[in-house]
Short mmCIF file of C-alpha atoms in Angstrom, two decimals:
data_model
loop_
_atom_site.label_atom_id
_atom_site.label_comp_id
_atom_site.label_asym_id
_atom_site.label_seq_id
_atom_site.Cartn_x
_atom_site.Cartn_y
_atom_site.Cartn_z
CA UNK A 272 4.12 14.92 -27.18
CA UNK A 273 6.48 17.87 -27.64
CA UNK A 274 10.17 17.85 -26.75
CA UNK A 275 10.99 19.20 -23.29
CA UNK A 276 13.90 19.79 -20.95
CA UNK A 277 14.13 17.47 -17.96
CA UNK A 278 15.57 18.46 -14.57
CA UNK A 279 15.66 16.35 -11.40
CA UNK A 280 15.51 18.51 -8.29
CA UNK A 281 17.24 17.48 -5.06
CA UNK A 282 15.41 19.89 -2.74
CA UNK A 283 12.24 21.94 -2.60
CA UNK A 284 14.30 25.11 -2.94
CA UNK A 285 16.02 23.72 -6.04
CA UNK A 286 12.68 22.68 -7.56
CA UNK A 287 11.21 26.13 -7.05
CA UNK A 288 14.36 27.80 -8.38
CA UNK A 289 14.16 25.59 -11.47
CA UNK A 290 10.73 26.89 -12.41
CA UNK A 291 10.26 29.16 -15.39
CA UNK A 292 7.25 29.79 -17.69
CA UNK A 293 6.27 26.54 -19.38
CA UNK A 294 7.45 24.33 -16.50
CA UNK A 295 5.52 21.42 -14.97
CA UNK A 296 6.40 19.59 -11.75
CA UNK A 297 6.46 15.79 -12.06
CA UNK A 298 5.70 13.37 -9.22
CA UNK A 299 4.10 10.05 -10.25
CA UNK A 300 2.68 11.58 -13.44
CA UNK A 301 -0.58 9.59 -13.36
CA UNK A 302 -2.47 12.65 -14.64
CA UNK A 303 0.27 14.80 -16.18
CA UNK A 304 1.54 12.11 -18.56
CA UNK A 305 -1.99 11.43 -19.83
CA UNK A 306 -2.43 15.15 -20.49
CA UNK A 307 0.92 15.31 -22.30
CA UNK A 308 0.19 12.27 -24.45
CA UNK A 309 -3.12 13.77 -25.50
CA UNK A 310 -1.54 17.12 -26.33
CA UNK A 311 -3.56 18.86 -23.61
CA UNK A 312 -0.44 19.87 -21.69
CA UNK A 313 2.74 20.85 -23.50
CA UNK A 314 5.36 21.77 -20.91
CA UNK A 315 8.70 22.96 -22.21
CA UNK A 316 10.44 21.93 -19.00
CA UNK A 317 9.78 19.10 -16.51
CA UNK A 318 11.10 19.38 -12.97
CA UNK A 319 11.14 15.92 -11.38
CA UNK A 320 10.32 16.14 -7.65
CA UNK A 321 10.03 12.42 -6.95
CA UNK A 322 13.20 12.28 -4.82
CA UNK A 323 12.72 15.40 -2.72
CA UNK A 324 13.57 14.62 0.92
CA UNK A 325 10.93 15.02 3.62
CA UNK A 326 7.85 14.89 1.37
CA UNK A 327 7.09 11.19 1.75
CA UNK A 328 6.17 11.07 5.43
CA UNK A 329 2.90 10.83 7.37
CA UNK A 330 3.47 12.74 10.61
CA UNK A 331 1.47 13.31 13.78
CA UNK A 332 2.49 16.78 14.94
CA UNK A 333 2.89 17.81 18.61
CA UNK A 334 -0.42 19.73 18.60
CA UNK A 335 -2.30 16.62 17.40
CA UNK A 336 -2.54 17.67 13.75
CA UNK A 337 -1.54 15.24 10.99
CA UNK A 338 0.76 16.26 8.15
CA UNK A 339 0.71 14.28 4.90
CA UNK A 340 3.74 14.86 2.69
CA UNK A 341 3.12 15.71 -0.95
CA UNK A 342 4.75 12.47 -2.16
CA UNK A 343 2.89 10.05 0.13
CA UNK A 344 1.22 7.41 -2.02
CA UNK A 345 -2.56 7.11 -1.86
CA UNK A 346 -2.43 3.43 -0.93
CA UNK A 347 0.18 3.99 1.78
CA UNK A 348 -1.96 6.67 3.38
CA UNK A 349 -5.20 4.68 3.20
CA UNK A 350 -3.59 1.60 4.74
CA UNK A 351 -1.69 3.39 7.49
CA UNK A 352 -3.46 2.07 10.64
CA UNK A 353 -3.03 5.20 12.74
CA UNK A 354 -4.16 7.51 9.96
CA UNK A 355 -7.14 5.38 8.91
CA UNK A 356 -8.22 5.10 12.53
CA UNK A 357 -8.14 8.86 13.03
CA UNK A 358 -9.62 9.87 9.66
CA UNK A 359 -11.67 6.89 8.41
CA UNK A 360 -13.64 8.86 5.82
CA UNK A 361 -10.40 9.96 4.18
CA UNK A 362 -9.17 6.37 4.00
CA UNK A 363 -12.52 5.24 2.62
CA UNK A 364 -12.38 7.95 -0.05
CA UNK A 365 -8.85 7.04 -1.07
CA UNK A 366 -9.71 3.35 -1.44
CA UNK A 367 -12.74 4.16 -3.57
CA UNK A 368 -10.66 6.06 -6.12
CA UNK A 369 -9.05 4.71 -9.29
CA UNK A 370 -7.54 1.20 -9.30
CA UNK A 371 -5.13 -0.48 -6.91
CA UNK A 372 -2.30 0.03 -9.41
CA UNK A 373 -2.95 3.76 -9.65
CA UNK A 374 -3.36 4.15 -5.89
CA UNK A 375 0.07 2.57 -5.47
CA UNK A 376 1.55 5.27 -7.73
CA UNK A 377 -0.58 8.38 -7.18
CA UNK A 378 0.55 10.95 -4.63
CA UNK A 379 -1.14 13.29 -2.17
CA UNK A 380 -0.29 16.48 -4.06
CA UNK A 381 -1.03 14.90 -7.42
CA UNK A 382 -4.49 13.88 -6.24
CA UNK A 383 -5.21 17.39 -4.99
CA UNK A 384 -3.97 18.92 -8.25
CA UNK A 385 -5.52 16.52 -10.75
CA UNK A 386 -7.48 18.19 -13.51
CA UNK A 387 -11.09 17.66 -14.51
CA UNK A 388 -12.08 14.48 -16.36
CA UNK A 389 -14.65 16.33 -18.51
CA UNK A 390 -14.81 14.49 -21.82
CA UNK A 391 -14.91 17.77 -23.74
CA UNK A 392 -11.72 18.95 -22.03
CA UNK A 393 -9.98 15.72 -23.07
CA UNK A 394 -11.20 15.95 -26.68
CA UNK A 395 -8.95 18.36 -28.62
CA UNK A 396 -11.64 18.65 -31.30
CA UNK A 397 -14.12 20.15 -28.80
CA UNK A 398 -14.19 23.80 -27.77
CA UNK A 399 -13.01 24.20 -24.17
CA UNK A 400 -12.31 27.38 -22.25
CA UNK A 401 -9.97 25.47 -19.94
CA UNK A 402 -7.67 24.50 -22.79
CA UNK A 403 -8.08 27.70 -24.79
CA UNK A 404 -9.62 30.69 -22.99
CA UNK A 405 -12.32 32.27 -25.10
CA UNK A 406 -12.88 29.18 -27.25
CA UNK A 407 -16.26 28.41 -25.68
CA UNK A 408 -17.58 25.42 -23.75
CA UNK A 409 -18.89 22.63 -25.95
CA UNK A 410 -20.10 20.73 -22.89
CA UNK A 411 -22.89 23.31 -22.59
CA UNK A 412 -25.61 21.93 -24.80
CA UNK A 413 -23.83 18.59 -24.98
CA UNK A 414 -23.92 15.43 -22.86
CA UNK A 415 -23.98 16.72 -19.28
CA UNK A 416 -24.79 13.67 -17.15
CA UNK A 417 -21.51 13.98 -15.26
CA UNK A 418 -21.30 17.77 -15.17
CA UNK A 419 -21.73 20.41 -12.49
CA UNK A 420 -24.91 21.35 -10.66
CA UNK A 421 -23.25 23.83 -8.27
CA UNK A 422 -20.95 26.77 -8.89
CA UNK A 423 -20.82 26.48 -12.67
CA UNK A 424 -20.82 29.37 -15.10
CA UNK A 425 -21.61 30.00 -18.75
CA UNK A 426 -17.91 29.45 -19.42
CA UNK A 427 -17.47 26.00 -17.82
CA UNK A 428 -19.61 23.23 -16.32
CA UNK A 429 -16.84 20.74 -15.49
CA UNK A 430 -16.41 19.02 -12.12
CA UNK A 431 -13.40 18.24 -9.94
CA UNK A 432 -12.71 14.48 -9.94
CA UNK A 433 -10.97 13.84 -6.61
CA UNK A 434 -12.45 11.54 -3.96
CA UNK A 435 -9.64 12.32 -1.51
CA UNK A 436 -10.35 16.07 -1.50
CA UNK A 437 -13.99 15.72 -0.44
CA UNK A 438 -13.42 14.54 3.17
CA UNK A 439 -10.36 16.78 3.35
CA UNK A 440 -12.61 19.78 2.65
CA UNK A 441 -15.12 18.59 5.24
CA UNK A 442 -12.40 18.26 7.88
CA UNK A 443 -10.83 21.70 7.30
CA UNK A 444 -7.59 20.45 5.78
CA UNK A 445 -4.93 22.99 4.87
CA UNK A 446 -2.61 22.91 1.83
CA UNK A 447 1.03 23.82 2.57
CA UNK A 448 2.78 25.58 -0.32
CA UNK A 449 6.37 26.62 -1.09
CA UNK A 450 7.18 29.08 -3.83
CA UNK A 451 9.42 31.89 -5.03
CA UNK A 452 8.01 34.16 -2.32
CA UNK A 453 8.38 31.63 0.49
CA UNK A 454 5.94 29.39 2.35
CA UNK A 455 2.21 29.92 2.75
CA UNK A 456 -0.95 27.96 3.53
CA UNK A 457 -4.40 27.84 1.92
CA UNK A 458 -7.47 26.08 3.35
CA UNK A 459 -8.29 23.22 1.00
CA UNK A 460 -11.88 24.45 0.83
CA UNK A 461 -10.54 27.60 -0.88
CA UNK A 462 -7.66 26.00 -2.80
CA UNK A 463 -9.68 25.06 -5.89
CA UNK A 464 -11.43 27.87 -7.75
CA UNK A 465 -14.86 27.99 -9.36
CA UNK A 466 -14.89 28.71 -13.10
CA UNK A 467 -16.48 32.17 -13.20
CA UNK A 468 -15.10 33.96 -16.25
CA UNK A 469 -11.69 32.27 -16.01
CA UNK A 470 -12.04 28.48 -15.95
CA UNK A 471 -8.44 28.14 -17.13
CA UNK A 472 -7.38 29.01 -13.58
CA UNK A 473 -8.10 25.98 -11.40
CA UNK A 474 -6.31 26.56 -8.09
CA UNK A 475 -4.88 29.33 -5.92
CA UNK A 476 -1.31 28.31 -6.82
CA UNK A 477 0.82 31.10 -8.23
CA UNK A 478 3.44 30.40 -10.93
CA UNK A 479 6.33 28.39 -9.53
CA UNK A 480 4.54 27.35 -6.34
CA UNK A 481 4.70 23.74 -5.22
CA UNK A 482 2.37 21.84 -2.88
CA UNK A 483 4.56 20.27 -0.19
CA UNK A 484 1.98 18.83 2.23
CA UNK A 485 -1.64 18.63 3.31
CA UNK A 486 -2.39 19.07 7.01
CA UNK A 487 -5.43 17.97 8.98
CA UNK A 488 -6.13 19.99 12.17
CA UNK A 489 -6.23 18.37 15.62
CA UNK A 490 -10.01 18.75 15.95
CA UNK A 491 -10.61 16.58 12.88
CA UNK A 492 -9.99 13.45 14.96
CA UNK A 493 -13.10 14.24 17.05
CA UNK A 494 -15.22 12.92 14.16
CA UNK A 495 -13.49 9.52 13.91
CA UNK A 496 -16.36 7.63 15.53
CA UNK A 497 -19.06 8.88 13.14
CA UNK A 498 -17.46 9.53 9.78
CA UNK A 499 -18.21 8.08 6.33
CA UNK A 500 -17.66 8.69 2.63
CA UNK A 501 -20.28 7.59 0.10
CA UNK A 502 -19.76 7.52 -3.67
CA UNK A 503 -22.27 6.86 -6.47
CA UNK A 504 -20.65 6.03 -9.80
CA UNK A 505 -21.59 4.34 -13.03
CA UNK A 506 -19.65 1.23 -12.06
CA UNK A 507 -18.30 0.23 -8.68
CA UNK A 508 -14.70 -0.19 -9.80
CA UNK A 509 -12.42 2.45 -11.31
CA UNK A 510 -14.93 5.22 -12.05
CA UNK A 511 -15.23 8.83 -11.05
CA UNK A 512 -18.14 9.95 -8.90
CA UNK A 513 -21.43 11.07 -10.35
CA UNK A 514 -22.03 12.33 -6.83
CA UNK A 515 -20.19 11.67 -3.58
CA UNK A 516 -20.48 12.95 -0.02
CA UNK A 517 -18.37 12.97 3.11
CA UNK A 518 -20.36 13.18 6.34
CA UNK A 519 -18.91 13.48 9.83
CA UNK A 520 -20.80 13.93 13.09
CA UNK A 521 -19.78 14.68 16.65
CA UNK A 522 -22.49 13.33 18.91
CA UNK A 523 -22.90 13.88 22.64
CA UNK A 524 -25.85 12.83 24.82
CA UNK A 525 -27.87 11.86 21.76
CA UNK A 526 -27.46 15.22 20.01
CA UNK A 527 -25.36 16.35 17.08
CA UNK A 528 -22.87 18.78 18.57
CA UNK A 529 -21.16 19.44 15.27
CA UNK A 530 -21.53 18.22 11.69
CA UNK A 531 -19.35 18.32 8.60
CA UNK A 532 -20.62 17.73 5.07
CA UNK A 533 -18.86 18.05 1.71
CA UNK A 534 -19.92 16.88 -1.73
CA UNK A 535 -17.91 15.66 -4.72
CA UNK A 536 -18.76 15.34 -8.39
CA UNK A 537 -21.08 18.36 -8.26
CA UNK A 538 -18.78 21.35 -8.87
CA UNK A 539 -15.31 22.33 -10.01
CA UNK A 540 -14.18 22.00 -6.39
CA UNK A 541 -15.18 19.92 -3.36
CA UNK A 542 -18.38 21.59 -2.18
CA UNK A 543 -18.63 22.33 1.54
CA UNK A 544 -22.30 22.42 2.67
CA UNK A 545 -22.05 24.79 5.62
CA UNK A 546 -25.75 25.72 5.76
CA UNK A 547 -26.60 22.04 6.05
CA UNK A 548 -24.01 21.62 8.81
CA UNK A 549 -25.47 24.52 10.77
CA UNK A 550 -28.95 23.07 10.42
CA UNK A 551 -27.83 19.86 12.12
CA UNK A 552 -25.92 21.40 15.02
CA UNK A 553 -27.59 20.99 18.40
CA UNK A 554 -30.39 18.77 17.06
CA UNK A 555 -31.38 15.16 17.71
CA UNK A 556 -30.61 13.10 14.62
CA UNK A 557 -33.57 11.74 12.64
CA UNK A 558 -34.38 10.82 9.02
CA UNK A 559 -36.46 13.98 8.68
CA UNK A 560 -33.62 16.15 9.97
CA UNK A 561 -31.18 14.53 7.55
CA UNK A 562 -33.60 15.14 4.67
CA UNK A 563 -33.84 18.80 5.66
CA UNK A 564 -30.04 19.09 5.78
CA UNK A 565 -29.72 17.42 2.37
CA UNK A 566 -32.21 19.88 0.91
CA UNK A 567 -30.19 22.78 2.32
CA UNK A 568 -26.99 21.33 0.89
CA UNK A 569 -28.50 21.50 -2.59
CA UNK A 570 -30.44 24.77 -2.28
CA UNK A 571 -28.17 26.54 -4.76
CA UNK A 572 -28.09 23.67 -7.26
CA UNK A 573 -29.29 24.11 -10.81
CA UNK A 574 -28.90 21.76 -13.75
CA UNK A 575 -26.31 22.38 -16.44
CA UNK A 576 -28.25 20.90 -19.32
CA UNK A 577 -30.07 17.62 -18.88
CA UNK A 578 -28.60 16.60 -15.50
CA UNK A 579 -31.45 17.75 -13.22
CA UNK A 580 -31.69 14.18 -11.89
CA UNK A 581 -28.24 14.67 -10.41
CA UNK A 582 -29.66 17.21 -7.93
CA UNK A 583 -32.05 14.67 -6.45
CA UNK A 584 -29.31 12.04 -6.53
CA UNK A 585 -27.05 14.39 -4.53
CA UNK A 586 -29.78 14.96 -1.93
CA UNK A 587 -30.16 11.21 -1.47
CA UNK A 588 -26.41 10.66 -1.25
CA UNK A 589 -26.13 13.30 1.50
CA UNK A 590 -29.00 11.71 3.45
CA UNK A 591 -27.48 8.26 3.14
CA UNK A 592 -24.01 9.46 4.10
CA UNK A 593 -25.41 11.14 7.22
CA UNK A 594 -27.29 7.96 8.16
CA UNK A 595 -24.17 5.87 7.73
CA UNK A 596 -22.15 8.32 9.82
CA UNK A 597 -24.80 8.23 12.56
CA UNK A 598 -24.57 4.44 12.68
CA UNK A 599 -20.90 4.76 13.52
CA UNK A 600 -17.64 4.23 11.71
CA UNK A 601 -17.18 0.49 11.06
CA UNK A 602 -14.28 -1.26 12.72
CA UNK A 603 -13.26 -2.58 9.32
CA UNK A 604 -13.48 -0.79 6.01
CA UNK A 605 -16.20 -2.09 3.68
CA UNK A 606 -15.13 -4.56 1.02
CA UNK A 607 -16.31 -2.07 -1.60
CA UNK A 608 -15.17 1.22 -0.07
CA UNK A 609 -17.67 4.09 -0.30
CA UNK A 610 -20.13 2.03 -2.35
CA UNK A 611 -23.85 2.08 -1.47
CA UNK A 612 -23.87 -1.60 -2.48
CA UNK A 613 -21.13 -2.61 -0.06
CA UNK A 614 -21.90 -5.69 2.00
CA UNK A 615 -19.08 -7.83 3.37
CA UNK A 616 -16.11 -6.24 5.10
CA UNK A 617 -12.38 -6.73 4.95
CA UNK A 618 -9.52 -5.57 7.13
CA UNK A 619 -8.10 -2.20 6.10
#
């Protein structure tokens, strides 16, 4: 780990003013410190934002939207009764991520901004265009079981690791940003970027900008009764998704009025399946219809190496997530949140 200057900011304005090239913002550090220890991130200056006022609140706004401050802990958000009741798929996703210890430390903005867990990115001996643009991507031609099947390029086949971001993308969440040029907002669906020719650029953040909140729109609560998150991973505890899906349905008179579907573990961003959503709208739900929607969700998929099985796995996860959503949001969160093997329940 290299030597760095340390500054503790007392306001958002002070944090932004303290930014200069080579600066990293520090909240809980659950991802940043790992990157620094491994030599993958070498900031020359750390701006500590952990004590910024106003960023640790969960607020219901007058228009019915919900605003989640950047410093809200994952566990606090998942276990907030009002929030979990309004956005159950988000709570289920949060509780399926990492370990209890990490959820108690990790923050909203940190989760949104976490970097890929690609093993080649984390191995300094492997070529990686994210670490060193132009170096090549050693994952291509390597072990690709966990890698992208959507939106990848010849320069990068990594995936985005967040569970939290998948239902946020499905529910049209917005990222609130403060920076040198003032405040702005970016839909979470567009916040993360696909690799293209520049995989080193991972989000729409400009230098010096700081995520201050994530906001869910008022209409997102309309899906509370039929909303689920499903995650398939190599072990049920403390593992990133091979494939995950958030499914939310608004049902009236036996028909799907509106559907929301997003996938995780399949691309370098949460993948919103809008064609699949449109296919469901106005139709009576059925296993065949869900299979058709799942096929549409994966129409653009192609393997990156030897992970073709992941495409079929993703189709099945989407079908299952839609079936679970149709059955209705459970009154209590499953004992193994988001797991297809979940049986007994516990209180959230």
